[in-house]
CSV table of C-alpha atoms and ligand atoms in Angstrom, one decimal:
chain,number,residue,atom,x,y,z
A,32,MET,CA,26.8,5.6,-12.4
A,33,GLU,CA,28.5,1.9,-10.5
A,34,LEU,CA,26.5,-0.6,-8.6
A,35,LYS,CA,29.5,-2.4,-7.4
A,36,ARG,CA,29.6,-2.6,-3.7
A,37,SER,CA,25.7,-3.2,-4.1
A,38,GLN,CA,26.1,-5.7,-6.2
A,39,GLU,CA,29.0,-7.8,-3.9
A,40,LEU,CA,26.6,-7.0,-1.1
A,41,PHE,CA,23.6,-8.6,-3.1
A,42,GLU,CA,25.8,-11.3,-3.8
A,43,GLU,CA,26.8,-12.4,-0.4
A,44,ALA,CA,23.1,-11.2,1.3
A,45,LYS,CA,21.9,-14.0,-1.1
A,46,ARG,CA,23.8,-16.5,0.6
A,47,TYR,CA,22.5,-15.3,3.5
A,48,LEU,CA,18.9,-14.0,2.9
A,49,PRO,CA,16.8,-16.2,0.2
A,50,GLY,CA,17.1,-13.9,-3.0
A,51,GLY,CA,19.2,-11.6,-0.9
A,52,VAL,CA,15.7,-10.1,0.5
A,53,ASP,CA,13.3,-9.8,2.9
A,54,SER,CA,10.8,-8.9,1.0
A,55,PRO,CA,10.6,-10.3,-2.4
A,56,VAL,CA,10.4,-7.3,-4.6
A,57,ARG,CA,13.2,-6.1,-3.1
A,58,ALA,CA,15.4,-8.7,-5.2
A,59,PHE,CA,14.0,-6.1,-8.8
A,60,LYS,CA,13.2,-10.2,-10.6
A,61,ALA,CA,10.4,-8.2,-12.3
A,62,VAL,CA,12.7,-5.4,-13.5
A,63,GLY,CA,16.3,-7.8,-13.2
A,64,GLY,CA,19.8,-6.2,-12.7
A,65,THR,CA,21.3,-5.2,-9.4
A,66,PRO,CA,19.0,-3.8,-6.8
A,67,PRO,CA,21.4,-1.0,-4.7
A,68,PHE,CA,21.9,-1.5,-1.3
A,69,ILE,CA,21.0,1.8,0.6
A,70,THR,CA,23.0,3.2,3.2
A,71,ARG,CA,20.7,7.4,4.1
A,72,GLY,CA,17.6,8.6,3.3
A,73,LYS,CA,17.2,12.3,3.7
A,74,GLY,CA,14.0,13.9,2.6
A,75,SER,CA,12.7,12.8,-1.2
A,76,ARG,CA,16.5,11.4,-1.7
A,77,ILE,CA,18.1,8.1,-0.6
A,78,PHE,CA,21.7,6.8,-1.3
A,79,ASP,CA,23.3,3.8,-2.1
A,80,ALA,CA,25.9,2.1,-0.8
A,81,ASP,CA,28.1,3.0,-3.9
A,82,GLY,CA,27.9,6.7,-3.2
A,83,ASN,CA,24.8,7.0,-5.9
A,84,GLU,CA,21.8,9.3,-5.1
A,85,TYR,CA,18.4,8.8,-6.1
A,86,ILE,CA,15.4,10.7,-5.9
A,87,ASP,CA,12.9,7.7,-4.4
A,88,TYR,CA,9.3,7.5,-5.2
A,89,VAL,CA,9.3,3.8,-3.3
A,90,CYS,CA,9.6,5.7,-0.2
A,91,SER,CA,9.9,2.6,2.0
A,92,TRP,CA,6.0,1.4,0.0
A,93,GLY,CA,4.2,4.1,1.5
A,94,PRO,CA,5.2,4.7,5.2
A,95,LEU,CA,7.5,8.2,4.1
A,96,ILE,CA,4.6,10.2,3.6
A,97,LEU,CA,7.3,13.1,5.6
A,98,GLY,CA,10.0,11.5,3.6
A,99,HIS,CA,13.2,10.6,4.7
A,100,SER,CA,14.1,10.6,8.5
A,101,HIS,CA,11.7,13.6,8.5
A,102,PRO,CA,13.9,15.5,11.6
A,103,ARG,CA,10.4,15.6,14.2
A,104,VAL,CA,10.2,12.1,13.7
A,105,ILE,CA,13.4,11.3,14.3
A,106,ASP,CA,13.9,13.8,17.1
A,107,ALA,CA,10.2,11.9,19.0
A,108,ILE,CA,11.9,8.3,18.1
A,109,LYS,CA,15.2,9.3,19.9
A,110,GLN,CA,13.9,10.4,23.0
A,111,ALA,CA,11.5,7.5,23.5
A,112,ALA,CA,14.3,5.6,22.9
A,113,GLU,CA,16.0,6.2,25.8
A,114,ASN,CA,12.7,5.4,27.5
A,115,GLY,CA,13.4,2.7,27.0
A,116,THR,CA,12.5,0.2,23.9
A,117,THR,CA,9.9,-2.3,24.4
A,118,PHE,CA,7.6,-2.9,28.5
A,119,GLY,CA,5.3,-6.3,26.7
A,120,ALA,CA,2.6,-3.2,29.2
A,121,SER,CA,0.9,-0.8,28.5
A,122,THR,CA,1.8,2.8,28.3
A,123,GLU,CA,0.0,6.3,26.8
A,124,LEU,CA,1.6,6.4,24.0
A,125,GLU,CA,-1.5,3.8,23.0
A,126,ILE,CA,-4.5,5.6,24.1
A,127,THR,CA,-2.5,9.3,22.2
A,128,LEU,CA,-2.6,7.4,18.5
A,129,ALA,CA,-5.5,5.5,19.1
A,130,LYS,CA,-7.7,9.2,20.0
A,131,MET,CA,-6.0,10.7,16.2
A,132,VAL,CA,-7.0,7.5,14.9
A,133,THR,CA,-10.2,7.4,15.5
A,134,THR,CA,-10.5,11.4,15.4
A,135,ALA,CA,-9.5,10.9,12.3
A,136,MET,CA,-11.9,8.1,10.9
A,137,PRO,CA,-15.0,8.2,13.2
A,138,SER,CA,-15.7,4.6,11.5
A,139,ILE,CA,-12.8,3.2,14.0
A,140,GLU,CA,-14.7,3.5,17.4
A,141,MET,CA,-11.9,1.2,18.8
A,142,LEU,CA,-8.8,-0.2,17.6
A,143,ARG,CA,-5.9,-2.8,18.4
A,144,PHE,CA,-2.4,-2.1,17.8
A,145,VAL,CA,-0.5,-5.0,15.2
A,146,SER,CA,3.1,-5.1,14.3
A,147,SER,CA,2.6,-5.3,10.4
A,148,GLY,CA,-0.2,-4.6,7.7
A,149,THR,CA,-0.8,-8.7,7.2
A,150,GLU,CA,-1.2,-8.4,10.7
A,151,ALA,CA,-3.6,-6.4,10.3
A,152,THR,CA,-5.9,-8.2,7.9
A,153,MET,CA,-5.6,-11.3,9.3
A,154,SER,CA,-7.2,-10.7,12.7
A,155,ALA,CA,-10.1,-8.5,11.2
A,156,LEU,CA,-10.6,-12.0,9.0
A,157,ARG,CA,-11.0,-14.0,12.3
A,158,LEU,CA,-12.6,-10.9,13.8
A,159,ALA,CA,-15.6,-10.6,11.3
A,160,ARG,CA,-16.4,-14.4,11.1
A,161,ALA,CA,-16.5,-14.9,14.7
A,162,PHE,CA,-18.6,-11.7,15.4
A,163,THR,CA,-21.0,-13.4,11.6
A,164,GLY,CA,-20.7,-17.1,12.8
A,165,ARG,CA,-19.9,-17.3,8.6
A,166,ASP,CA,-16.5,-18.7,7.4
A,167,LYS,CA,-16.3,-17.2,3.6
A,168,ILE,CA,-15.2,-13.7,3.1
A,169,ILE,CA,-14.7,-11.9,-0.7
A,170,LYS,CA,-12.2,-10.9,-1.8
A,171,PHE,CA,-11.5,-8.9,-4.7
A,172,ALA,CA,-8.6,-10.0,-7.6
A,173,GLY,CA,-5.3,-8.1,-7.6
A,174,GLY,CA,-5.6,-6.8,-4.0
A,175,TYR,CA,-3.5,-7.8,-2.0
A,176,HIS,CA,-3.7,-7.4,2.2
A,177,GLY,CA,-0.6,-9.1,3.2
A,178,HIS,CA,1.0,-12.8,3.3
A,179,SER,CA,-1.7,-14.0,5.3
A,180,ASP,CA,-3.0,-18.3,4.1
A,181,GLY,CA,-6.3,-17.4,3.2
A,182,LEU,CA,-5.9,-14.9,1.9
A,183,LEU,CA,-3.4,-15.1,-0.5
A,184,VAL,CA,-5.5,-15.6,-4.3
A,185,LYS,CA,-5.7,-14.1,-7.2
A,186,GLY,CA,-8.3,-16.3,-8.4
A,187,GLY,CA,-9.0,-16.3,-11.6
A,188,SER,CA,-9.8,-13.1,-13.7
A,189,GLY,CA,-12.5,-12.8,-15.6
A,190,LEU,CA,-16.0,-14.2,-13.6
A,191,ALA,CA,-15.4,-14.7,-9.8
A,192,THR,CA,-14.1,-18.5,-9.4
A,193,LEU,CA,-13.7,-20.0,-6.0
A,194,GLY,CA,-10.5,-19.0,-4.6
A,195,LEU,CA,-6.7,-21.4,-5.4
A,196,PRO,CA,-4.0,-20.3,-3.1
A,197,ASP,CA,-1.2,-18.5,-5.6
A,198,SER,CA,1.5,-20.0,-3.1
A,199,PRO,CA,2.8,-23.7,-2.8
A,200,GLY,CA,2.8,-24.1,1.4
A,201,VAL,CA,-1.3,-22.8,2.0
A,202,PRO,CA,-3.6,-25.8,1.8
A,203,LYS,CA,-6.5,-25.6,-0.7
A,204,SER,CA,-8.6,-26.0,2.6
A,205,TYR,CA,-6.5,-23.2,3.8
A,206,THR,CA,-8.8,-20.9,0.9
A,207,LEU,CA,-11.8,-22.6,0.6
A,208,ASN,CA,-13.6,-20.0,1.9
A,209,THR,CA,-12.3,-17.3,-0.3
A,210,LEU,CA,-14.6,-16.4,-2.7
A,211,VAL,CA,-12.6,-13.9,-5.8
A,212,ALA,CA,-14.4,-11.3,-7.9
A,213,PRO,CA,-13.3,-8.4,-10.5
A,214,TYR,CA,-12.3,-5.2,-8.7
A,215,ASN,CA,-14.4,-2.9,-9.1
A,216,ASP,CA,-17.7,-5.8,-10.9
A,217,ILE,CA,-20.5,-4.8,-8.1
A,218,GLU,CA,-22.6,-7.6,-10.6
A,219,ALA,CA,-20.1,-10.6,-9.3
A,220,VAL,CA,-20.4,-9.8,-5.7
A,221,ALA,CA,-24.0,-9.5,-5.8
A,222,GLN,CA,-24.2,-13.3,-7.4
A,223,LEU,CA,-22.0,-14.1,-5.0
A,224,LEU,CA,-23.9,-12.8,-2.2
A,225,HIS,CA,-26.2,-14.3,-3.5
A,226,LYS,CA,-25.3,-17.6,-4.4
A,227,TYR,CA,-23.6,-17.9,-0.7
A,228,SER,CA,-26.1,-16.5,1.2
A,229,GLY,CA,-25.8,-16.2,4.3
A,230,GLU,CA,-22.2,-18.1,4.8
A,231,ILE,CA,-20.4,-14.9,3.7
A,232,ALA,CA,-18.9,-13.0,6.8
A,233,GLY,CA,-17.3,-10.1,5.2
A,234,VAL,CA,-16.3,-8.0,2.4
A,235,ILE,CA,-13.1,-6.8,2.2
A,236,VAL,CA,-11.4,-4.9,-0.2
A,237,GLU,CA,-8.1,-2.1,-0.7
A,238,PRO,CA,-10.9,0.7,-1.5
A,239,ILE,CA,-8.4,2.2,-3.8
A,240,ALA,CA,-6.7,-0.9,-5.5
A,241,ALA,CA,-2.6,0.0,-5.7
A,242,ASN,CA,-1.1,-3.8,-5.3
A,243,MET,CA,-2.0,-4.5,-8.9
A,244,GLY,CA,-0.2,-0.5,-10.0
A,245,VAL,CA,-3.2,1.6,-8.9
A,246,ILE,CA,-6.7,1.6,-9.9
A,247,PRO,CA,-9.6,3.8,-8.7
A,248,PRO,CA,-13.2,2.1,-8.0
A,249,GLN,CA,-15.3,3.2,-10.8
A,250,PRO,CA,-18.0,6.0,-9.9
A,251,GLY,CA,-20.8,4.2,-7.1
A,252,PHE,CA,-18.7,1.0,-7.1
A,253,LEU,CA,-17.9,1.7,-3.1
A,254,GLU,CA,-21.4,3.4,-2.7
A,255,SER,CA,-22.5,-0.3,-4.0
A,256,LEU,CA,-20.8,-2.3,-2.4
A,257,ARG,CA,-21.3,-0.5,0.8
A,258,GLN,CA,-25.4,-1.0,0.4
A,259,LEU,CA,-25.1,-4.4,-0.7
A,260,THR,CA,-23.0,-5.7,3.1
A,261,ILE,CA,-25.4,-3.5,4.7
A,262,ASP,CA,-28.7,-5.1,2.8
A,263,ASN,CA,-26.9,-9.0,3.3
A,264,ASP,CA,-25.6,-8.3,6.4
A,265,VAL,CA,-22.3,-8.7,5.8
A,266,LEU,CA,-19.0,-6.9,7.4
A,267,LEU,CA,-17.3,-4.9,4.5
A,268,ILE,CA,-13.2,-4.3,5.8
A,269,PHE,CA,-11.7,-1.3,3.7
A,270,ASP,CA,-8.4,-2.7,3.7
A,271,GLU,CA,-6.2,1.4,3.5
A,272,VAL,CA,-3.1,0.1,5.0
A,273,ILE,CA,-2.2,2.1,1.6
A,274,THR,CA,-5.0,4.4,1.4
A,275,GLY,CA,-5.5,5.8,5.1
A,276,PHE,CA,-3.5,8.6,5.8
A,277,ARG,CA,-2.3,9.2,2.3
A,278,VAL,CA,-5.2,10.0,0.1
A,279,ALA,CA,-6.3,11.9,2.4
A,280,TYR,CA,-5.8,12.5,6.5
A,281,GLY,CA,-8.9,10.5,6.6
A,282,GLY,CA,-8.7,7.9,4.3
A,283,ALA,CA,-9.9,6.7,1.3
A,284,GLN,CA,-13.6,6.1,3.9
A,285,SER,CA,-13.6,10.1,3.7
A,286,VAL,CA,-13.0,11.3,0.0
A,287,PHE,CA,-16.1,9.2,-0.9
A,288,LYS,CA,-17.9,9.4,2.6
A,289,ILE,CA,-18.4,5.6,3.0
A,290,THR,CA,-18.7,4.1,6.5
A,291,PRO,CA,-16.5,0.6,7.3
A,292,ASP,CA,-17.5,-1.3,10.1
A,293,ILE,CA,-14.0,-2.7,9.9
A,294,THR,CA,-10.6,-1.1,9.1
A,295,CYS,CA,-7.4,-2.0,8.7
A,296,LEU,CA,-4.0,-0.1,8.5
A,297,GLY,CA,-0.3,0.0,9.0
A,298,LYS,CA,2.0,2.1,7.0
A,299,ILE,CA,2.0,5.8,7.3
A,300,ILE,CA,0.3,5.3,11.5
A,301,GLY,CA,3.9,3.7,12.1
A,302,GLY,CA,5.8,6.6,10.6
A,303,GLY,CA,8.2,4.3,8.9
A,304,LEU,CA,8.3,1.5,11.9
A,305,PRO,CA,6.7,-1.1,12.3
A,306,VAL,CA,3.0,-1.7,12.7
A,307,GLY,CA,-0.9,-2.2,11.4
A,308,ALA,CA,-3.5,-1.6,13.6
A,309,TYR,CA,-7.7,-2.5,12.7
A,310,GLY,CA,-10.0,-1.7,14.5
A,311,GLY,CA,-13.6,-0.1,13.8
A,312,ARG,CA,-17.7,-0.7,15.9
A,313,ARG,CA,-17.1,-1.2,19.1
A,314,ASP,CA,-19.5,-3.7,19.3
A,315,ILE,CA,-18.0,-5.6,16.9
A,316,MET,CA,-14.2,-4.5,18.7
A,317,GLU,CA,-15.0,-5.5,21.9
A,318,MET,CA,-15.3,-9.1,20.6
A,319,ILE,CA,-11.7,-8.8,20.9
A,320,ALA,CA,-9.7,-10.7,24.2
A,321,PRO,CA,-9.6,-9.8,26.5
A,322,VAL,CA,-13.0,-8.7,26.5
A,323,GLY,CA,-14.4,-11.2,24.2
A,324,PRO,CA,-13.8,-15.0,23.0
A,325,VAL,CA,-11.3,-13.7,19.8
A,326,TYR,CA,-7.5,-14.6,21.1
A,327,GLN,CA,-5.1,-12.1,18.6
A,328,ALA,CA,-2.0,-10.8,20.5
A,329,GLY,CA,2.1,-9.7,20.0
A,330,THR,CA,4.9,-9.5,21.5
A,331,LEU,CA,5.4,-5.6,20.1
A,332,SER,CA,2.1,-4.9,20.0
A,333,GLY,CA,1.7,-1.1,19.9
A,334,ASN,CA,5.3,-0.7,21.2
A,335,PRO,CA,6.3,2.4,21.8
A,336,LEU,CA,8.8,3.9,19.0
A,337,ALA,CA,6.4,2.5,16.7
A,338,MET,CA,3.8,4.4,18.2
A,339,THR,CA,5.7,7.2,18.7
A,340,ALA,CA,7.2,7.5,15.0
A,341,GLY,CA,2.9,7.0,14.1
A,342,ILE,CA,2.2,10.4,16.8
A,343,GLU,CA,4.7,13.0,15.7
A,344,THR,CA,4.0,11.9,11.9
A,345,LEU,CA,0.2,12.6,12.1
A,346,LYS,CA,1.4,15.5,13.8
A,347,VAL,CA,3.2,16.5,11.2
A,348,LEU,CA,0.8,15.7,8.3
A,349,SER,CA,-2.6,17.2,10.4
A,350,GLN,CA,-1.2,20.9,9.8
A,351,PRO,CA,-3.2,22.7,7.0
A,352,GLY,CA,-2.3,22.9,4.1
A,353,ASN,CA,0.2,19.5,3.6
A,354,TYR,CA,-2.0,17.2,1.6
A,355,GLU,CA,-3.2,19.8,-1.0
A,356,ARG,CA,0.2,20.9,-1.3
A,357,LEU,CA,1.6,17.0,-2.3
A,358,GLU,CA,-1.7,16.9,-4.1
A,359,LYS,CA,-0.5,20.0,-6.5
A,360,THR,CA,2.8,18.2,-6.2
A,361,SER,CA,1.8,14.9,-7.3
A,362,ALA,CA,-0.7,16.2,-9.8
A,363,LYS,CA,2.6,18.2,-11.9
A,364,MET,CA,4.1,14.9,-11.8
A,365,GLU,CA,1.1,13.7,-14.0
A,366,LYS,CA,0.5,16.5,-15.9
A,367,GLY,CA,4.5,16.4,-16.4
A,368,ILE,CA,4.1,12.9,-17.6
A,369,ALA,CA,1.3,13.0,-19.7
A,370,GLU,CA,2.3,16.1,-21.8
A,371,ALA,CA,5.9,13.9,-22.3
A,372,ALA,CA,3.9,10.9,-23.5
A,373,VAL,CA,1.5,12.5,-25.5
A,374,SER,CA,4.3,14.7,-27.6
A,375,LEU,CA,6.6,11.8,-28.2
A,376,ASN,CA,3.0,9.6,-29.5
A,377,CYS,CA,3.9,7.1,-26.6
A,378,ARG,CA,1.3,4.7,-25.9
A,379,LEU,CA,0.3,4.5,-22.2
A,380,ARG,CA,-1.8,4.9,-19.4
A,381,ILE,CA,-1.2,7.1,-16.3
A,382,SER,CA,-3.2,5.8,-13.1
A,383,ARG,CA,-3.3,8.2,-10.6
A,384,PHE,CA,-5.4,8.5,-7.0
A,385,ALA,CA,-3.7,11.8,-4.8
A,386,SER,CA,0.1,11.0,-4.4
A,387,LEU,CA,-0.7,7.1,-5.7
A,388,LEU,CA,0.9,6.5,-9.5
A,389,THR,CA,1.6,3.9,-11.8
A,390,VAL,CA,2.3,4.8,-15.5
A,391,PHE,CA,1.0,1.4,-18.1
A,392,PHE,CA,2.8,1.1,-20.4
A,393,THR,CA,-1.1,-0.3,-22.4
A,394,ASP,CA,-3.8,0.6,-23.8
A,395,ASN,CA,-6.3,-0.7,-22.2
A,396,GLN,CA,-8.9,0.8,-19.8
A,397,LEU,CA,-8.0,0.0,-16.4
A,398,VAL,CA,-10.7,-1.3,-14.2
A,399,ASP,CA,-9.5,-4.8,-13.0
A,400,PHE,CA,-6.7,-7.1,-12.5
A,401,GLU,CA,-7.1,-8.3,-16.0
A,402,SER,CA,-6.8,-5.1,-18.1
A,403,VAL,CA,-3.7,-4.3,-16.1
A,404,SER,CA,-2.6,-7.5,-16.6
A,405,GLY,CA,-1.7,-6.3,-20.6
A,406,ALA,CA,1.2,-3.8,-20.0
A,407,ASP,CA,4.6,-4.4,-21.7
A,408,THR,CA,6.4,-4.9,-18.6
A,409,ALA,CA,9.4,-5.9,-21.1
A,410,LYS,CA,8.8,-1.6,-22.1
A,411,PHE,CA,8.0,-1.1,-18.2
A,412,SER,CA,11.9,-2.3,-17.8
A,413,TRP,CA,13.9,-0.8,-19.9
A,414,PHE,CA,11.8,2.3,-18.5
A,415,PHE,CA,12.7,1.8,-14.5
A,416,HIS,CA,16.3,1.6,-16.0
A,417,ARG,CA,16.4,4.3,-18.0
A,418,LEU,CA,15.2,5.8,-14.9
A,419,LEU,CA,17.5,4.4,-12.2
A,420,GLU,CA,20.8,5.0,-14.2
A,421,ASN,CA,19.8,8.8,-14.1
A,422,GLY,CA,19.1,8.9,-10.8
A,423,ILE,CA,15.3,7.8,-10.2
A,424,TYR,CA,14.5,5.3,-8.1
A,425,TRP,CA,11.0,3.9,-9.2
A,426,PRO,CA,9.1,1.5,-8.0
A,427,PRO,CA,10.9,-2.2,-9.8
A,428,SER,CA,7.8,-3.5,-11.0
A,429,GLN,CA,5.2,-2.6,-13.6
A,430,TYR,CA,2.0,-3.3,-11.1
A,431,GLU,CA,3.4,-1.4,-8.5
A,432,ALA,CA,2.8,2.7,-7.8
A,433,ALA,CA,4.7,4.8,-7.2
A,434,PHE,CA,4.7,7.2,-3.7
A,435,ILE,CA,5.1,10.9,-3.8
A,436,SER,CA,5.7,12.3,-0.9
A,437,MET,CA,5.9,15.6,1.0
A,438,ALA,CA,9.6,15.7,1.3
A,439,HIS,CA,9.8,16.0,-3.2
A,440,SER,CA,10.4,19.8,-4.4
A,441,ASP,CA,9.2,21.0,-7.8
A,442,GLU,CA,12.3,20.4,-8.5
A,443,ASP,CA,12.6,17.1,-7.8
A,444,ILE,CA,9.3,16.0,-9.9
A,445,GLN,CA,10.5,18.4,-12.7
A,446,LYS,CA,13.8,16.8,-12.8
A,447,THR,CA,11.8,13.0,-13.2
A,448,ILE,CA,9.8,14.7,-15.7
A,449,GLU,CA,12.5,15.1,-18.0
A,450,ILE,CA,14.1,12.0,-17.1
A,451,ILE,CA,10.9,10.3,-17.4
A,452,GLY,CA,10.9,12.9,-21.0
A,453,MET,CA,14.2,11.4,-22.3
A,454,ALA,CA,13.3,7.7,-20.9
A,455,LEU,CA,9.6,7.9,-23.2
A,456,GLU,CA,12.0,9.1,-26.7
A,457,HIS,CA,13.0,5.4,-26.6
A,458,LEU,CA,9.7,3.6,-26.3
A,459,LYS,CA,8.3,6.1,-29.0
A,460,ASP,CA,5.3,3.3,-31.0
B,563,PLP,C1,1.5,-3.6,2.3
B,563,PLP,C2,0.0,-3.9,2.3
B,563,PLP,C3,-0.9,-4.7,3.0
B,563,PLP,C4,0.5,-5.4,4.3
B,563,PLP,O1,0.9,-4.8,5.0
B,563,PLP,P1,2.3,-5.1,5.8
B,563,PLP,O2,3.1,-4.6,6.6
B,563,PLP,O3,3.6,-5.2,4.5
B,563,PLP,O4,2.6,-7.2,6.3
B,563,PLP,C5,-1.8,-5.2,3.1
B,563,PLP,N1,-2.2,-4.4,3.1
B,563,PLP,C6,-2.3,-3.6,2.0
B,563,PLP,C7,-2.9,-2.6,1.2
B,563,PLP,C8,-0.5,-3.0,1.9
B,563,PLP,O5,-0.8,-2.3,0.8
């Protein structure tokens, strides 16, 4: 496989864009090598500037649950574009998508559309703080909620600690109100709620952690979290930017039958265009301007093209049988990799929830950020490059989820399993 043209473009891009990219993971720093520059996507496939074809398991990091350039979504976007791309004024499309979202997730009585997941979580925290009149929030180590200052905190692993910024440029004072607990550790949350009683506005959580690789919640974790937050009069904020409309049409909250106070959405609800949203109980949402005093605005919020792509995506998604088929495809992938690993005596763990899947090169029981941190990233890099050379575009980091879409066929999965088997053959212990 040749990446000559991509290599040239990457060098040129680096002169104009830091690292040649607009989002760090795209530069392949974790795995090394040249990132293919993409020219086109269709269904489960993407094509690069050298004419290479890949089966894509990144799928734009989640939005493309229908695969690339789904004909219905593309047609809808084309038609919408003919009518103008943005007005900075209201359109009926916002009502249509809002109705679809509130119907799918009854915990959301009202919502506000924004332009990214980062904006959704950032605004949800502002709202939670205003509603409760408190400043502190709890997040989980390894949980990613976009790059806003107060959320750029992993915290130390192990015992719950006060948050320290992960990035230069974030003043310590901005993260002093961010408390961090290990994921799946309800006792740590209880201790924080006790220690900072009366000071905590909300707990923000990815109900299924998918930004440290896939780590599902332990049985009872989310239920206990809901009970604890109710008991302490603290808002529960589900960050369903990845899981919303992915693990089920109603998101993780429908799978676990939990009603959060606020939900953050993004990715799938924009059908491949830039979107985010946050929503929840009416009494909370009515704190937002212009009804209430909490300011939050956006020039391109509720953008007609993004609304259209979201509406069409949800329409296709809501047809019966889709999620069942996606589950079958995803289970087949998990089973195939597991069988290859066993037959080759290869030590790894496959962590899957619905169509989110991570292959971890570790023996650890995976429950939180600390337990995933021990994974063998050198092995992963080797694995990643064998896949890429053989036409499989896997996420370029050990700590990311692979996304399986409804466009992935049984043949795609079969081919992927074969190539993964070949790669694992060289990673035998
Ligand atoms: C992707 C993601 C975000 C951030 O969304 P952007 O649109 O990239 O700003 C927030 N939370 C979770 C759980 C995500 O996966």
